[in-house]
Short mmCIF file of C-alpha atoms in Angstrom, two decimals:
data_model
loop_
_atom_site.label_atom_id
_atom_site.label_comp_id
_atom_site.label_asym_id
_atom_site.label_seq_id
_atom_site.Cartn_x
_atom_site.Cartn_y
_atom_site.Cartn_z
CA UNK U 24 -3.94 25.12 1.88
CA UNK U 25 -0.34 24.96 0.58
CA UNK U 26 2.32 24.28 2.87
CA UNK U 27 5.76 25.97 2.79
CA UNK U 28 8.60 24.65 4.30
CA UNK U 29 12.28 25.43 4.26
CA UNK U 30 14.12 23.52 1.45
CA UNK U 31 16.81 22.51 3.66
CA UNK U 32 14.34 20.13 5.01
CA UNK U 33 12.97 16.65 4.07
CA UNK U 34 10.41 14.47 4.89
CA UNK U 35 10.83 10.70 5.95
CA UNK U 36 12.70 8.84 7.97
CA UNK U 37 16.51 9.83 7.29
CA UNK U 38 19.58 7.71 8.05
CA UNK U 39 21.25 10.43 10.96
CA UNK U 40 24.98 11.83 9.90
CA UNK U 41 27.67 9.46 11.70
CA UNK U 42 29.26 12.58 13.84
CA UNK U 43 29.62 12.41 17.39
CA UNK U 44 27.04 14.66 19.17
CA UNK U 45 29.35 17.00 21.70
CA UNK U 46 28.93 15.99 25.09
CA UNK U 47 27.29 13.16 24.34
CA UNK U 48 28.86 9.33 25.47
CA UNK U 49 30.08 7.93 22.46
CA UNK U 50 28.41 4.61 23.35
CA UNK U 51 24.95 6.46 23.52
CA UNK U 52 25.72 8.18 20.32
CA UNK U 53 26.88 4.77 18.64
CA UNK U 54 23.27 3.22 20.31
CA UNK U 55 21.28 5.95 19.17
CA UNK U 56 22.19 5.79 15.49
CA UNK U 57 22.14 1.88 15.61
CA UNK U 58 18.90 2.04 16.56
CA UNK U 59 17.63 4.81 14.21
CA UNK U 60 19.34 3.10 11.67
CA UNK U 61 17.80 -0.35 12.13
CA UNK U 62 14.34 1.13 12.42
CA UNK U 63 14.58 2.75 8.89
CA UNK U 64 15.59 -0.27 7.37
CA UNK U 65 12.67 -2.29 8.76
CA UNK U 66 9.94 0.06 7.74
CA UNK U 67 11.79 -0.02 4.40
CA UNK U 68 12.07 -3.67 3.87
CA UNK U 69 8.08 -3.82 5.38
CA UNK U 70 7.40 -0.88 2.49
CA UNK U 71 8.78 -2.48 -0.26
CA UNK U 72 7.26 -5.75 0.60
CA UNK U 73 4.26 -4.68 1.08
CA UNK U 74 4.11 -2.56 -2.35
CA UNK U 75 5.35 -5.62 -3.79
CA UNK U 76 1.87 -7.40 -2.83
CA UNK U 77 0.29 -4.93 -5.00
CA UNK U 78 2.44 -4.85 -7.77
CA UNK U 79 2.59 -8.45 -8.34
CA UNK U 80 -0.59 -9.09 -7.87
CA UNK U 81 -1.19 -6.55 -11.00
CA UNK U 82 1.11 -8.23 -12.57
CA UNK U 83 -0.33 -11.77 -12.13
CA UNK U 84 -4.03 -10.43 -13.24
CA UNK U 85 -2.48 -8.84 -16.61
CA UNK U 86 -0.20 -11.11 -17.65
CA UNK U 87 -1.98 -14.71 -16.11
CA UNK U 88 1.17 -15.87 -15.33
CA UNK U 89 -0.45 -19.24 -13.63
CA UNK U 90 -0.40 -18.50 -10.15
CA UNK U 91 -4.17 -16.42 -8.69
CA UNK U 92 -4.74 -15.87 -12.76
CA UNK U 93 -4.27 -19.17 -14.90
CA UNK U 94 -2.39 -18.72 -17.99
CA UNK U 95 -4.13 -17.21 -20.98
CA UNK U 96 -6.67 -15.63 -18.77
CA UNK U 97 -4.80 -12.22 -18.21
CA UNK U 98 -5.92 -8.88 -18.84
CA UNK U 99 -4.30 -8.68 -22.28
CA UNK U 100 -5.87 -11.94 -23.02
CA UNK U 101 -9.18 -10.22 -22.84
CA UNK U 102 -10.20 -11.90 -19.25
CA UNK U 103 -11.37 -9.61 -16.78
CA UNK U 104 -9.58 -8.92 -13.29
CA UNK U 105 -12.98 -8.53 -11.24
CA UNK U 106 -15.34 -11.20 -12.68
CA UNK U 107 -14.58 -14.13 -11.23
CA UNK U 108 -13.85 -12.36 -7.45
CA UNK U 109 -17.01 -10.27 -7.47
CA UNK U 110 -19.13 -12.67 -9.44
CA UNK U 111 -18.35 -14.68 -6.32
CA UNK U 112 -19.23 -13.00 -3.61
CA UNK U 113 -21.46 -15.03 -1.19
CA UNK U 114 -22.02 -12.97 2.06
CA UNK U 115 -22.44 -9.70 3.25
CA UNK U 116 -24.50 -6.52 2.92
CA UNK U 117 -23.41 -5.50 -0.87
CA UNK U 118 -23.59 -9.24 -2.30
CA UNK U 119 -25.80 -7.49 -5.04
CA UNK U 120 -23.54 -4.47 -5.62
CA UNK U 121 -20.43 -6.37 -6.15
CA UNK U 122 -22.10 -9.02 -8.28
CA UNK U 123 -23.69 -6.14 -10.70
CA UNK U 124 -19.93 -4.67 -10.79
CA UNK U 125 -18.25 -7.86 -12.21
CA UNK U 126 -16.80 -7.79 -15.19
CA UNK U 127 -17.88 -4.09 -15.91
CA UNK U 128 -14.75 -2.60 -17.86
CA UNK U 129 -14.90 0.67 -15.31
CA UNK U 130 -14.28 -2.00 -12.24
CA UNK U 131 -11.57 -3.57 -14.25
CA UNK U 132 -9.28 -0.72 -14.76
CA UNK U 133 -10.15 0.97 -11.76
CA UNK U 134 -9.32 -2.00 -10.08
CA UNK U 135 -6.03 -2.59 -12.05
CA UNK U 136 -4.86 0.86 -12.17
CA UNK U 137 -5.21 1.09 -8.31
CA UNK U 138 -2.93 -1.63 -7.68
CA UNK U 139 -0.49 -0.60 -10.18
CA UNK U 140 -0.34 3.29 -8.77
CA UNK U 141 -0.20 1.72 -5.08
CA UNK U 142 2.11 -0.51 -6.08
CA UNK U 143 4.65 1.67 -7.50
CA UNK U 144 4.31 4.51 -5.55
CA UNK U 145 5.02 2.53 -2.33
CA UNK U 146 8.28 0.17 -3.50
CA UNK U 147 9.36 3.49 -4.83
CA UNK U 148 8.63 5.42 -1.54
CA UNK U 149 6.60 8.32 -3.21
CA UNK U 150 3.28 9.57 -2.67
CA UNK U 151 3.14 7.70 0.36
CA UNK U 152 -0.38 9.39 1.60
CA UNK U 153 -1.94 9.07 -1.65
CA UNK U 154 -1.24 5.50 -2.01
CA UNK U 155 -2.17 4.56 1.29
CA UNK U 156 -5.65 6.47 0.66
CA UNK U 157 -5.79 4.37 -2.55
CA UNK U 158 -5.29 1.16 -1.12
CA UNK U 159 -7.13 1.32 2.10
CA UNK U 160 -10.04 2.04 -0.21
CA UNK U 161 -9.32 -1.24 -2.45
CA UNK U 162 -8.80 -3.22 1.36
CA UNK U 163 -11.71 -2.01 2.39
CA UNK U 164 -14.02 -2.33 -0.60
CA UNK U 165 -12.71 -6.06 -0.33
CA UNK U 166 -13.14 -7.02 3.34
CA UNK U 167 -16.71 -6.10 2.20
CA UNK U 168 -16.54 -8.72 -0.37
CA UNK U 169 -15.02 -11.33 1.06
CA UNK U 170 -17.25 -10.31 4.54
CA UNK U 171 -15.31 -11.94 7.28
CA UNK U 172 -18.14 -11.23 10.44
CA UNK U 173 -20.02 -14.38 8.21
CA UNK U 174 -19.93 -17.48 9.64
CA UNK U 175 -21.91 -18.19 6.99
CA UNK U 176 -22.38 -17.64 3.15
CA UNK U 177 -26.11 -16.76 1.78
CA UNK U 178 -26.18 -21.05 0.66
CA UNK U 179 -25.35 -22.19 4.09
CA UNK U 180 -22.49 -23.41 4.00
CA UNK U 181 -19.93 -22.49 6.55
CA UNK U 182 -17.84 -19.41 5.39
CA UNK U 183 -14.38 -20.53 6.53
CA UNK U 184 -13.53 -17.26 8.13
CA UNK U 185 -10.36 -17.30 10.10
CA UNK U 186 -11.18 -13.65 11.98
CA UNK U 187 -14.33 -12.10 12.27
CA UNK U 188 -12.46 -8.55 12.16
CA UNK U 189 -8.59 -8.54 11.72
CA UNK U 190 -8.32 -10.38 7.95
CA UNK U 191 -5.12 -9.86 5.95
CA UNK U 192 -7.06 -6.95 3.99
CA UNK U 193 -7.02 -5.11 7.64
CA UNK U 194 -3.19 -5.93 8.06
CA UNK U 195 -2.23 -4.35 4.60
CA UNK U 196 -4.28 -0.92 5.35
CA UNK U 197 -3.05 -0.66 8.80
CA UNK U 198 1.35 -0.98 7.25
CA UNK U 199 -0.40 1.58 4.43
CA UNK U 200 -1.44 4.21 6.74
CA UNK U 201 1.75 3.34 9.31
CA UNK U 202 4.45 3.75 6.26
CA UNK U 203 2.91 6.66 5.54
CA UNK U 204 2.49 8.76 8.54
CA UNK U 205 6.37 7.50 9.52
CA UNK U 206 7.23 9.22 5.64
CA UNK U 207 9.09 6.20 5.52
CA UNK U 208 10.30 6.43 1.90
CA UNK U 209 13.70 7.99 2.31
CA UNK U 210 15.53 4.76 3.54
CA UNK U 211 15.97 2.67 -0.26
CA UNK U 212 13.24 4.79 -1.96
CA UNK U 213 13.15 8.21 -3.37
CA UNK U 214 11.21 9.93 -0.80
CA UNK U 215 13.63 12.53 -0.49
CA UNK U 216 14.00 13.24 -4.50
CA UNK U 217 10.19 13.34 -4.39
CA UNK U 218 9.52 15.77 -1.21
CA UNK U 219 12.26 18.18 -2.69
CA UNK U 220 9.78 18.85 -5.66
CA UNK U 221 8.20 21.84 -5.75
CA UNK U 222 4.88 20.68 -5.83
CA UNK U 223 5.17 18.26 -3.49
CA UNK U 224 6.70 21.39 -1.04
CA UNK U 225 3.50 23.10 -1.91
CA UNK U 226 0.75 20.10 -0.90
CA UNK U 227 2.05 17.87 1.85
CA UNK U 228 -0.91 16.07 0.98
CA UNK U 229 1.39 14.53 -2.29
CA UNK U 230 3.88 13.56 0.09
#
């Protein structure tokens, strides 16, 4: 269902208009936009930072620029970005699944174009809700791989797990979902510029 709302209006968090309030203290004024202020800078700097994670990590897995992806096995060097992590799975429930995904050119640019899109979308501070659908999804589908309940791996050998629950994959959904339910694109992003589209307007659900 589409949802209007008056133009005027924008969604995010907005850095207030520095007027005093009338009847207000100016020192609770001055504390209240501090404040305000401060918090929309630290969701920002934890946005872009954390759509930096996925960005570079695209990058690294096209372009094998010798850090998770050795140089001259990127993407455009015809490696694949899901063979080697899902060829390796060793624990958990879809051990088989993942292992019969590797390498299959479907995985790889589903794979690649979700971490560009999420990427992007939240450095940029746009389509906040549909990125953090995206990458919970990718988190998800790789807590699964990586299986961190294991103590350990289908050979025996102890799995190394540092948390049975709360892995970094966990960490990077939860600031997803938080950025976006706080609309916290307006503060060094285009959140604004994007929510005053029309079709945005129309489907909060692009916001």
């Amino acid at each position: 269902m589409a949802v209007h709302e008056n133009p005027q209006q924008s969604s995010g968090i907005h850095l207030p208009p520095f007027r005093r309030h009338r009847g207000a203290p100016v020192s609770t004024v001055s504390a209240h936009l501090d404040t305000h202020t401060a918090q929309a800078y630290a969701l920002a700097s934890l946005r872009i930072l954390t759509g930096f994670v996925f960005l570079w990590a695209f990058l690294d897995k096209t372009f094998g620029l010798g850090y998770a992806t050795a140089s001259g096995k990127g993407w455009i060097d015809g490696g694949s970005p899901t063979k080697g992590f899902l060829s390796s799975v060793a624990a958990g429930p879809l051990q088989s699944t993942f292992h019969s995904w590797a390498g299959d050119a479907w995985a790889d640019w589903l794979f690649m174009l979700g971490l560009l899109g999420v990427g992007v979308a939240v450095m940029t501070g746009v389509a906040l809700r549909l990125a953090a659908g995206a990458g919970t999804a990718m988190m998800a589908l790789m807590w699964l791989a990586e299986w961190p309940p294991a103590k350990h791996l289908s050979d025996g050998a102890p799995s190394m797990s540092s948390n049975p629950f709360a892995d970094y994959h966990l960490i990077y959904a939860v600031a997803l979902i938080v950025l976006a339910a706080v609309g916290a694109g307006a503060a060094w992003g285009l959140g604004r510029v994007w929510a005053r589209l029309p079709i945005v307007r129309d489907h909060s659900w692009l916001r």
